Amino acid sequence: MAEPFYITTPIYYVNARPHLGHAYTTIVADVVRRYHRANGKDTYLLTGTDEHGDKIVRAAKAAGKTPLEFVTEISGLFRGLWPRLEIGHDQFIRTTDPSHIKTVGEILQRIYDKGDIYHSEYEGLYCFGCERFYGERELVDGKCPDHQTVPETIKESNYFFRMGKYQDWLIDHIQKNPGFIQPERYKNEVLAFLREPLEDLCVSRPKSRLKWGITLPFDNNYVCYVWFDALVNYISALGWPDGERFGKYWPAVRHLVAKDILKPHGIYWPTMLKAAAIPVYQSLNVHGYWNVEESKMSKSLGNVVEPLAMAEKYGVEAFRYFLMREMAFGLDASFSESAMVGRINADLANDLGNLFTRTLTMAHKYTGGIVPSPGDGDAEETGEGLRKDALAMAAEYRASMEGWHFHKAIMAVFDFIGKMNKYVDTSQPWVLAKRKEAFGQLGFVLYNLLEGQRLAACLLAPVMPKTASVMLERLGMGEGQVSPESLGRWGILPPGSRLGKAVPLFPRIDMEKAMGTETAPGAPVSSGPPLKPQVDIEVLRQIDLRVGKVLSAERVPKSSKLLKLEVDLGEIRTIVAGIAKTYAPEDLVGKNVVVVANLAPARLMGVESQGMVLAAVDGSGAHALLPDGDPPPGTPVS
Ligand code: MSP
């Protein structure tokens, strides 16, 4: 029976749209799954969404929706995104699924019956952003380290899990099982935390404060703390306690998270499992954080990277490649579009793409599009170098993949691709092709190059499945070619088989065009950022759009972007518009523009703006919408 291999991602909060960070974790999970499946394991990938708690209630309120409507909509965005990034999850769990809710109740009851959950009055420092109490020593300058706000002191009667009781057991378990938390730095972080006494964990929230959660089975007045609820997803998804999948995949589980949620996974979860007498997970694998152009990714900085926009602009495979190649698992990395274009051009278009087309073109020219036999060559003359390099590379790749050093695994393959490019230059097949007596040698060289690329394609398949598939198909390998044997052996490509025509794998991207407004050549057309969620016509009707005539325009002092306009809408308004880079003030006087007439006034560079001029904004500037004809000022726009 195939060895089970269960991999999980965090279940993501549905208070915001999916971004680069979520995409990275889920792509890693998919790469790991594909690698282990190719190696003959029985894999299972779980992802999903975390839908209870105060954060969600607040986000739903801001969107004017009920919590359930809201979570269903955002959860759908996550679920819909993964297949578009070529992620093949086996299950998508939602914490609002009835089966999950039932399991959380059962686990709570089990731990309660055992006496490890108790009721008590507690006064503590509570961060509403994190939905949890903080100990003094966890605060930084008296503030929540995540939200930079001073937590409020609140006093409440609540239920507590005796987490402290399991502290010594946990320390011992971590020390006796070296791979339990990895990389090492995160294991050390957890152990450092466990040097101080471990406090019990508050696992309830009174319904007077929060209703959107799972009711405690032993007290109707409380809901379950969102982390206790969320962590249980890893087993509720498998049908704990006696589901078939639970029997098969638990505890062969590798949890995958980023460093932000190390503590719940490294401390709460193993102690919860221990208390419930469930075997503890096999390993917790922790990666670092993506920053964007060296800054933290955040909505307020406006630098949130939309994974779908990137994948559409540059291609899913190139996007997956860049993320896996750029981040050393465990450390932080910085995302920048220019670095991505640089890597696509250097590694994928140049090194891999050129080698592939070059080799196939030569094989069509010199051996009639048939895989030649390697046996006719003189290994002494050409050297056995490439075959040895290939096998050493495959071994290094394997060790790196098993150790979660994905970037090293990829580097090993590309180092080998570099060697193949050099091999073409030094063995000069075009010279061999001119001498009849060198034909055997020519076949040997071409076979080595084709077989080397067959191996490279198999090893890159977890990261770039479609590219690998195209390569293998052109190499005449047919479907379902990535088997455990194909990953570490030489000489799989059968001589005599027919090769497909050369095909460009990755077109070169013009950096300037790509970073400006144009879409990369060859990539699917992307028309700006992804669309916002649908709104009802009623929402649109609330916005009062009017035609306005510009009476005067001048630059706002000290601003390169802003113009101050006097606009006639039937009444005269002062409006500040960010269009100074596209229009000189005199260009606008006498023109009609479209104005959002009922927008709350706002101050921009010291000037009160009483409305907003609509403009199409792209990389080259802001182009105001100028209605045709001469509708009188104040005419509604609908
Ligand atoms: N709902 C909890 C997890 C519960 S798991 C039982 C949660 N959700 S989250 O939406 O905030 O997701 C956090 C995870 O998203 C991180 O652990 C990581 O996997 C991913 N990332 C979010 N931002 C990230 C970066 N900037 N960089 C890398 N990954 C990050 O926490």
XYZ file of C-alpha atoms and ligand atoms in Angstrom:
669
model
C 0.000 0.000 0.000
C 1.302 3.460 -0.878
C 2.649 5.471 2.037
C 0.145 8.182 3.078
C 1.253 11.802 2.899
C -1.154 14.444 4.188
C -0.321 18.105 3.703
C -2.310 21.075 4.986
C -2.262 24.836 4.481
C -3.626 27.237 7.079
C -7.296 27.860 6.572
C -7.366 31.498 5.554
C -9.434 34.247 7.153
C -12.158 35.470 4.901
C -11.959 39.094 5.971
C -9.938 39.976 2.871
C -9.301 38.815 -0.677
C -6.542 36.272 -1.340
C -3.101 37.801 -1.835
C 0.462 36.774 -2.620
C 1.117 35.331 0.863
C -1.860 32.981 0.693
C -0.940 32.000 -2.850
C 2.650 31.204 -1.880
C 1.726 28.829 0.954
C -0.838 27.042 -1.154
C 1.522 26.742 -4.129
C 4.203 25.261 -1.822
C 1.643 22.732 -0.573
C 0.825 21.826 -4.162
C 4.504 21.491 -5.135
C 5.139 19.219 -2.140
C 2.062 17.178 -2.989
C 3.089 16.761 -6.629
C 6.652 15.815 -5.666
C 5.556 13.124 -3.200
C 2.852 11.834 -5.505
C 5.403 11.452 -8.290
C 7.444 9.455 -5.785
C 4.619 7.021 -5.305
C 3.023 8.320 -2.096
C -0.687 8.510 -1.491
C -1.080 12.256 -1.044
C -3.917 14.376 0.312
C -3.935 18.178 0.265
C -6.308 20.102 2.508
C -6.955 23.833 2.359
C -9.936 25.993 3.229
C -11.248 29.043 5.016
C -11.522 30.162 8.636
C -14.881 31.864 8.929
C -15.788 32.578 12.544
C -14.791 35.334 14.935
C -14.990 39.029 15.509
C -12.712 40.046 12.613
C -15.106 38.477 10.160
C -18.158 40.029 11.790
C -16.566 43.467 11.456
C -15.567 42.919 7.823
C -19.087 41.669 6.975
C -20.623 44.704 8.613
C -18.359 47.041 6.644
C -19.480 45.298 3.435
C -23.166 45.620 4.441
C -23.671 41.848 4.483
C -24.642 39.203 6.992
C -21.644 37.182 8.230
C -22.792 34.079 6.351
C -23.356 35.916 3.061
C -20.002 37.591 3.421
C -17.968 34.498 4.306
C -19.577 32.509 1.517
C -18.598 35.148 -1.008
C -14.958 35.524 0.096
C -14.494 31.808 0.669
C -15.606 31.374 -2.955
C -12.791 33.678 -4.078
C -10.221 31.444 -2.376
C -11.771 28.251 -3.652
C -11.988 29.644 -7.189
C -8.413 30.903 -7.179
C -6.558 27.657 -6.479
C -7.347 25.783 -9.697
C -6.332 28.887 -11.645
C -2.909 28.664 -10.030
C -2.738 24.967 -10.963
C -3.214 23.920 -7.365
C -4.976 20.605 -7.027
C -6.367 20.403 -3.515
C -8.209 17.261 -2.492
C -10.518 19.052 -0.086
C -11.609 22.583 0.701
C -12.931 22.912 4.225
C -14.954 25.778 5.691
C -15.304 26.186 9.438
C -18.997 26.860 8.868
C -19.404 23.304 7.469
C -21.816 21.411 9.755
C -19.454 18.421 10.023
C -16.648 20.674 11.243
C -18.918 22.365 13.781
C -19.939 18.955 15.109
C -16.323 17.812 15.485
C -15.290 20.970 17.338
C -18.124 20.326 19.817
C -16.997 16.731 20.301
C -13.365 17.677 20.937
C -14.382 20.386 23.399
C -16.641 17.951 25.228
C -13.927 15.299 25.359
C -11.371 17.664 26.874
C -14.010 19.118 29.227
C -15.070 15.661 30.435
C -11.453 14.886 31.157
C -11.268 17.953 33.385
C -8.868 19.890 31.183
C -11.329 22.683 30.468
C -12.523 24.700 33.487
C -14.595 27.795 34.174
C -13.019 30.827 35.798
C -13.088 34.578 36.160
C -10.277 36.289 34.344
C -9.033 39.808 34.073
C -6.523 40.432 31.355
C -5.255 42.542 28.506
C -7.337 41.868 25.422
C -6.522 42.859 21.843
C -9.719 43.048 19.827
C -7.748 42.936 16.559
C -6.236 39.556 17.491
C -9.272 38.391 19.421
C -7.157 37.211 22.266
C -5.745 38.004 25.670
C -2.100 38.993 25.866
C 0.388 38.339 28.655
C 2.434 41.420 29.685
C 5.642 39.970 28.307
C 4.163 39.377 24.878
C 3.503 43.094 24.403
C 6.001 45.418 22.766
C 6.158 48.790 24.548
C 2.838 47.896 26.122
C 1.237 47.414 22.689
C 0.003 44.456 20.660
C 2.914 43.569 18.366
C 0.588 42.970 15.420
C -1.775 45.895 15.710
C 0.375 48.455 17.554
C -2.597 49.247 19.775
C -2.743 49.247 23.566
C -4.871 46.255 24.599
C -7.881 46.906 26.789
C -8.187 45.473 30.284
C -11.297 43.344 30.388
C -12.745 41.142 33.084
C -14.754 38.141 32.078
C -15.920 34.801 33.194
C -14.640 32.268 30.681
C -13.596 28.701 29.968
C -9.923 27.779 30.001
C -7.965 24.904 28.577
C -5.261 23.565 30.927
C -2.512 24.098 28.406
C 0.098 24.641 31.115
C -0.370 21.047 32.240
C 1.179 19.852 28.962
C 4.194 22.144 28.934
C 6.786 19.575 30.049
C 5.387 16.934 27.755
C 5.596 19.337 24.806
C 9.200 20.360 25.523
C 10.137 16.714 25.752
C 8.297 15.844 22.541
C 9.977 18.640 20.585
C 13.401 17.624 21.851
C 12.930 13.947 21.124
C 11.554 14.499 17.609
C 14.030 16.702 15.780
C 11.891 17.229 12.660
C 8.741 18.081 14.603
C 9.081 21.824 14.035
C 11.297 22.898 11.173
C 13.352 24.805 10.083
C 15.414 24.744 13.289
C 15.059 28.480 14.008
C 11.303 28.084 14.538
C 11.768 25.059 16.749
C 14.136 27.178 18.831
C 11.601 29.973 18.935
C 8.955 27.650 20.335
C 11.390 26.167 22.848
C 12.415 29.681 23.945
C 8.775 30.498 24.520
C 8.333 27.338 26.538
C 11.141 28.349 28.897
C 8.618 30.600 30.680
C 5.608 29.064 32.423
C 2.881 28.284 29.889
C -0.428 29.904 30.794
C -3.773 28.202 30.315
C -5.641 29.151 27.149
C -8.959 30.975 27.212
C -11.149 28.987 24.811
C -14.480 30.772 25.048
C -16.022 34.134 24.223
C -19.277 35.202 25.890
C -22.131 35.467 23.414
C -22.871 38.923 24.802
C -19.700 40.005 22.961
C -19.525 37.608 20.041
C -22.254 35.439 18.543
C -20.558 34.374 15.296
C -18.922 31.165 16.453
C -19.477 27.592 17.564
C -21.532 27.256 20.749
C -19.774 25.401 23.570
C -21.490 22.042 24.021
C -21.455 22.450 27.813
C -22.525 26.112 28.063
C -24.933 27.777 25.695
C -23.854 31.260 26.713
C -20.473 31.019 25.073
C -18.934 30.441 21.670
C -15.603 28.748 21.065
C -12.419 30.829 20.675
C -11.719 31.054 16.955
C -8.256 29.443 17.089
C -9.520 26.401 18.987
C -12.238 26.057 16.358
C -9.876 26.601 13.402
C -7.129 24.164 14.394
C -9.606 21.315 14.645
C -10.163 21.618 10.861
C -7.125 19.444 10.238
C -8.893 16.444 11.706
C -12.542 17.317 11.173
C -11.782 17.357 7.425
C -10.723 13.710 7.637
C -13.841 12.622 9.501
C -12.330 12.181 12.982
C -12.703 9.955 14.978
C -13.528 7.006 12.744
C -13.616 8.313 9.180
C -11.721 6.258 6.648
C -9.511 9.180 5.660
C -8.649 9.856 9.285
C -7.519 6.260 9.658
C -5.418 6.530 6.550
C -3.822 9.980 6.724
C -3.547 10.792 10.429
C -0.943 11.371 11.895
C 1.099 11.296 8.649
C 0.471 14.997 8.381
C 2.793 17.845 7.473
C 1.333 21.173 8.483
C 2.507 24.139 6.458
C 2.227 27.681 7.835
C 4.092 30.996 7.849
C 5.871 32.312 10.913
C 2.912 34.533 11.913
C 0.972 31.551 13.213
C 3.801 29.544 14.722
C 2.480 29.742 18.260
C -1.021 28.371 17.709
C 0.423 25.534 15.624
C 3.539 24.886 17.694
C 1.916 25.133 21.130
C -1.900 25.203 21.197
C -2.449 22.468 18.610
C -0.115 19.749 19.936
C -1.350 20.273 23.494
C -4.977 20.170 22.331
C -4.291 16.892 20.526
C -2.511 15.463 23.531
C -5.374 16.438 25.852
C -7.901 14.846 23.499
C -5.756 11.669 23.344
C -5.232 12.005 19.598
C -1.766 11.259 18.159
C 0.231 14.416 17.553
C 0.982 15.596 14.002
C 4.189 14.531 12.297
C 5.689 17.905 11.429
C 5.107 21.615 11.364
C 6.853 23.350 8.479
C 7.226 27.080 8.768
C 8.097 29.581 6.072
C 8.956 33.268 6.205
C 7.083 36.308 5.038
C 6.867 37.917 1.645
C 7.491 41.629 1.658
C 6.844 43.729 -1.397
C 9.719 45.849 -2.690
C 11.257 45.486 0.803
C 8.142 46.810 2.621
C 5.539 44.912 4.540
C 2.587 44.054 2.297
C -0.460 45.952 3.518
C -3.700 47.429 2.317
C -2.811 50.836 3.712
C 0.455 50.944 1.745
C -1.518 49.902 -1.341
C 1.123 47.300 -2.256
C -0.911 44.121 -1.896
C 0.063 41.740 -4.709
C -2.923 40.081 -6.393
C -1.785 36.597 -7.364
C -4.211 36.246 -10.223
C -3.166 39.521 -11.830
C 0.490 38.397 -11.741
C -0.310 34.935 -13.031
C -2.408 36.383 -15.847
C 0.217 38.889 -16.829
C 3.240 36.589 -16.781
C 1.732 33.115 -16.902
C 0.895 30.804 -13.994
C 3.938 28.601 -14.483
C 6.391 31.500 -14.460
C 4.705 32.921 -11.358
C 4.937 29.597 -9.523
C 8.547 29.228 -10.613
C 9.499 32.679 -9.366
C 7.898 32.206 -5.940
C 9.490 28.813 -5.401
C 12.903 29.905 -6.674
C 13.045 33.259 -4.934
C 12.152 32.375 -1.347
C 14.482 30.283 0.773
C 11.953 28.292 2.787
C 11.993 29.600 6.359
C 13.387 33.046 5.554
C 11.649 36.232 4.447
C 11.799 37.262 0.799
C 10.947 40.342 -1.176
C 8.618 40.332 -4.148
C 9.143 42.716 -7.015
C 7.750 42.552 -10.491
C 11.066 43.561 -12.029
C 12.888 40.747 -10.201
C 10.265 38.346 -11.495
C 10.668 39.529 -15.097
C 14.445 39.284 -14.672
C 14.229 35.680 -13.574
C 11.713 34.697 -16.232
C 14.002 36.080 -18.915
C 17.255 34.714 -17.541
C 16.214 31.274 -16.315
C 13.108 30.351 -18.235
C 13.368 32.121 -21.591
C 17.148 32.050 -21.988
C 18.548 29.043 -20.200
C 15.711 26.549 -20.355
C 13.680 27.776 -23.329
C 16.618 28.310 -25.681
C 18.227 25.005 -24.804
C 14.997 23.185 -25.508
C 14.306 24.770 -28.907
C 17.956 24.552 -29.881
C 18.156 20.834 -29.076
C 14.927 19.874 -30.799
C 15.787 21.926 -33.860
C 19.154 20.157 -34.116
C 17.558 16.745 -33.632
C 15.142 17.452 -36.492
C 17.956 18.679 -38.693
C 20.547 16.010 -37.968
C 18.672 12.854 -36.937
C 15.368 13.304 -38.753
C 13.386 14.058 -35.570
C 14.171 10.635 -34.111
C 15.818 10.047 -30.723
C 19.277 8.732 -31.672
C 20.967 5.814 -29.985
C 23.582 6.873 -27.442
C 25.509 3.651 -27.876
C 27.215 4.668 -31.090
C 29.234 7.457 -29.549
C 32.648 7.475 -28.090
C 32.117 8.198 -24.444
C 35.831 8.681 -23.927
C 35.989 11.427 -26.473
C 32.952 13.370 -25.295
C 33.317 12.362 -21.716
C 30.670 10.835 -19.472
C 30.411 14.241 -17.830
C 26.820 15.062 -18.584
C 25.417 11.745 -17.377
C 27.366 11.983 -14.131
C 26.311 15.596 -13.647
C 22.690 14.594 -14.243
C 22.728 11.851 -11.625
C 24.515 14.042 -9.069
C 21.993 16.792 -9.738
C 19.034 14.405 -9.328
C 20.414 13.279 -5.955
C 20.937 16.844 -4.787
C 17.460 17.756 -5.994
C 15.936 14.890 -4.051
C 17.756 15.743 -0.830
C 16.694 19.386 -1.144
C 13.062 18.577 -1.849
C 12.903 16.159 1.081
C 14.427 18.852 3.301
C 11.964 21.540 2.112
C 14.798 23.522 0.479
C 12.862 24.115 -2.701
C 14.978 26.955 -4.016
C 18.064 24.749 -3.732
C 16.348 21.928 -5.602
C 15.458 24.336 -8.406
C 18.957 25.795 -8.427
C 20.416 22.316 -8.844
C 18.250 21.729 -11.914
C 19.130 25.097 -13.440
C 22.775 24.596 -12.733
C 22.507 21.409 -14.762
C 20.611 23.254 -17.516
C 23.562 25.679 -17.620
C 25.894 22.708 -18.027
C 23.814 21.400 -20.921
C 24.033 24.776 -22.642
C 27.817 24.643 -22.280
C 27.827 21.050 -23.538
C 26.134 22.213 -26.735
C 28.835 24.837 -27.198
C 31.751 22.517 -26.492
C 30.528 19.423 -28.337
C 29.455 21.461 -31.400
C 26.909 19.103 -32.979
C 26.860 21.256 -36.147
C 30.542 20.453 -36.684
C 30.000 16.732 -35.988
C 27.152 16.735 -38.503
C 29.556 17.675 -41.268
C 31.759 14.575 -40.816
C 30.278 11.209 -41.643
C 32.656 9.375 -39.306
C 31.404 11.581 -36.429
C 27.718 10.587 -36.811
C 27.926 8.110 -33.923
C 29.329 10.849 -31.776
C 26.612 13.239 -32.908
C 23.946 10.746 -31.834
C 25.607 10.349 -28.465
C 25.692 14.115 -27.871
C 22.102 14.651 -28.963
C 20.882 11.715 -26.900
C 22.567 13.139 -23.828
C 20.961 16.513 -24.387
C 17.494 15.071 -24.967
C 17.724 12.720 -21.992
C 19.107 15.503 -19.793
C 16.082 17.620 -20.640
C 13.751 14.693 -20.074
C 15.142 14.422 -16.560
C 15.040 18.199 -15.978
C 11.387 18.276 -17.096
C 10.445 15.469 -14.675
C 12.165 17.245 -11.803
C 10.599 20.610 -12.604
C 7.118 19.083 -12.967
C 6.017 19.775 -9.358
C 6.715 23.491 -9.858
C 5.744 23.879 -13.535
C 3.456 20.965 -14.373
C 2.260 22.255 -17.753
C 5.718 23.183 -18.994
C 7.034 19.779 -17.974
C 4.158 18.147 -19.763
C 4.812 20.089 -22.993
C 8.515 19.251 -22.797
C 7.908 15.553 -22.221
C 5.331 15.382 -24.957
C 7.775 17.023 -27.441
C 10.452 14.610 -26.295
C 8.135 11.846 -27.399
C 7.338 10.580 -23.917
C 3.532 10.671 -24.052
C 1.226 11.141 -21.054
C 1.817 10.102 -17.432
C 5.576 10.157 -17.789
C 6.617 11.242 -14.296
C 7.081 8.013 -12.357
C 9.328 7.355 -9.346
C 11.921 5.687 -11.629
C 11.949 8.589 -14.074
C 13.168 10.965 -11.373
C 16.573 9.543 -10.588
C 17.619 7.380 -13.513
C 19.437 7.979 -16.762
C 18.512 6.422 -20.064
C 14.712 6.430 -19.865
C 14.163 8.113 -23.229
C 13.795 5.286 -25.760
C 16.065 5.604 -28.828
C 14.087 5.459 -32.036
C 11.076 7.359 -30.707
C 9.773 10.340 -32.627
C 10.289 13.882 -31.372
C 7.769 16.715 -31.629
C 8.589 20.046 -33.218
C 10.452 22.704 -31.244
C 8.196 25.114 -29.401
C 9.132 28.290 -27.504
C 8.438 27.513 -23.843
C 8.747 31.027 -22.441
C 8.783 34.079 -24.696
C 11.207 36.770 -23.583
C 9.494 39.629 -21.798
C 10.262 43.219 -22.651
C 10.858 44.619 -19.174
C 9.877 48.183 -20.044
C 6.680 47.233 -21.758
C 5.734 44.785 -19.033
C 6.368 47.219 -16.236
C 4.449 49.938 -18.056
C 1.009 49.346 -19.392
C 1.490 46.553 -21.843
C 0.947 42.903 -21.223
C 3.839 40.533 -21.623
C 3.936 38.982 -25.077
C 2.500 35.534 -25.132
C 0.819 35.942 -21.763
C -2.971 36.016 -21.662
C -4.318 39.549 -21.935
C -4.961 41.110 -18.560
C -7.283 44.088 -18.451
C -6.196 45.768 -15.245
C -6.581 44.428 -11.726
C -9.199 41.730 -11.104
C -12.772 42.908 -10.867
C -14.189 43.844 -7.485
C -17.067 41.736 -6.149
C -20.422 42.331 -7.826
C -22.700 45.009 -6.395
C -26.408 45.412 -6.581
C -27.863 48.172 -8.826
C -29.116 49.804 -5.622
C -25.537 50.377 -4.515
C -24.794 52.113 -7.806
C -27.927 54.274 -7.554
C -26.632 55.714 -4.331
C -23.788 57.374 -6.198
C -24.744 60.699 -7.783
C -22.794 61.244 -10.967
C -23.167 64.613 -12.725
C -21.803 66.480 -15.693
C -19.721 69.469 -14.607
C -18.150 72.257 -16.687
C -14.638 73.268 -15.659
C -14.631 77.016 -15.095
C -11.034 77.386 -13.952
C -8.045 75.183 -13.149
C -4.733 75.725 -11.368
C -1.961 73.575 -9.953
C -2.040 72.777 -6.227
C 1.216 74.204 -4.810
C 3.883 71.596 -3.958
C 2.001 68.784 -5.682
C 2.999 67.273 -9.008
C -0.267 65.356 -9.321
C -3.074 67.610 -8.186
C -5.100 70.282 -9.958
C -7.629 72.500 -8.193
C -10.702 72.961 -10.357
C -13.753 75.193 -10.053
C -16.544 73.145 -11.567
C -20.100 74.177 -12.413
C -22.532 71.367 -11.512
C -25.517 73.624 -11.384
C -23.747 74.933 -8.294
C -20.055 75.806 -8.185
C -17.783 73.274 -6.475
C -14.073 73.225 -5.743
C -12.697 69.857 -6.752
C -9.154 68.583 -6.401
C -8.242 66.041 -9.099
C -5.099 63.913 -9.459
C -4.727 64.631 -13.181
C -1.898 67.201 -13.318
C 0.467 64.738 -14.965
C -1.895 64.255 -17.897
C -3.408 67.755 -18.323
C -2.097 71.311 -18.186
C -4.617 73.482 -16.284
C -5.498 75.492 -19.419
C -6.383 72.274 -21.323
C -9.330 71.673 -19.065
C -11.030 75.051 -18.898
C -14.360 74.924 -20.726
C -14.376 71.103 -20.815
C -17.153 68.918 -19.444
C -16.153 66.263 -16.908
C -18.003 63.580 -14.950
C -18.135 64.266 -11.227
C -19.096 62.138 -8.205
C -21.321 64.825 -6.744
C -22.333 63.275 -3.419
C -18.907 62.205 -2.155
C -18.125 63.386 1.373
C -15.670 66.338 1.199
C -12.017 65.546 1.873
C -8.906 67.698 2.310
C -6.088 67.091 -0.173
C -2.855 69.035 0.347
C -4.754 71.572 2.433
C -7.548 72.176 -0.111
C -11.081 70.939 0.531
C -12.301 68.862 -2.403
C -16.099 68.802 -2.784
C -16.409 65.929 -5.207
C -14.325 63.779 -7.472
C -13.605 63.851 -11.189
C -13.801 60.393 -12.795
C -10.771 59.301 -14.774
C -9.356 56.151 -16.331
C -6.122 55.529 -14.449
C -3.348 53.418 -15.874
C 0.437 53.309 -15.758
C 0.713 56.363 -18.010
C -1.533 58.674 -15.970
C -5.143 59.651 -15.310
C -7.378 60.332 -18.302
C -10.510 62.233 -17.334
C -13.832 61.053 -18.725
C -14.993 63.857 -21.005
C -18.617 63.416 -22.147
C -19.391 64.128 -25.780
C -21.800 66.845 -26.889
C -22.557 69.715 -24.563
C -24.921 68.506 -21.826
C -25.777 71.348 -19.430
C -23.950 71.396 -16.042
C -25.675 69.211 -13.464
C -27.010 66.660 -16.012
C -27.176 63.274 -14.227
C -24.935 60.510 -15.583
C -26.381 57.025 -15.385
N -7.074 31.745 9.963
C -5.746 31.709 10.438
C -5.119 30.371 10.260
C -5.838 29.247 10.920
S -5.095 27.719 10.586
C -5.852 26.665 11.571
C -4.917 32.745 9.694
N -5.372 33.128 8.495
S -4.633 34.185 7.513
O -5.562 34.452 6.437
O -4.164 35.303 8.247
O -3.464 33.394 6.894
C -2.187 33.385 7.452
C -1.309 32.623 6.514
O -1.348 33.207 5.197
C 0.169 32.614 6.849
O 0.495 31.694 7.847
C 0.743 32.270 5.504
O 0.482 30.943 5.214
C -0.083 33.146 4.586
N 0.448 34.504 4.525
C -0.252 35.654 4.746
N 0.580 36.710 4.515
C 1.805 36.274 4.163
C 2.983 36.896 3.695
N 3.111 38.205 3.613
N 3.997 36.091 3.323
C 3.901 34.742 3.326
N 2.796 34.124 3.731
C 1.799 34.838 4.347
O -3.881 33.115 10.202
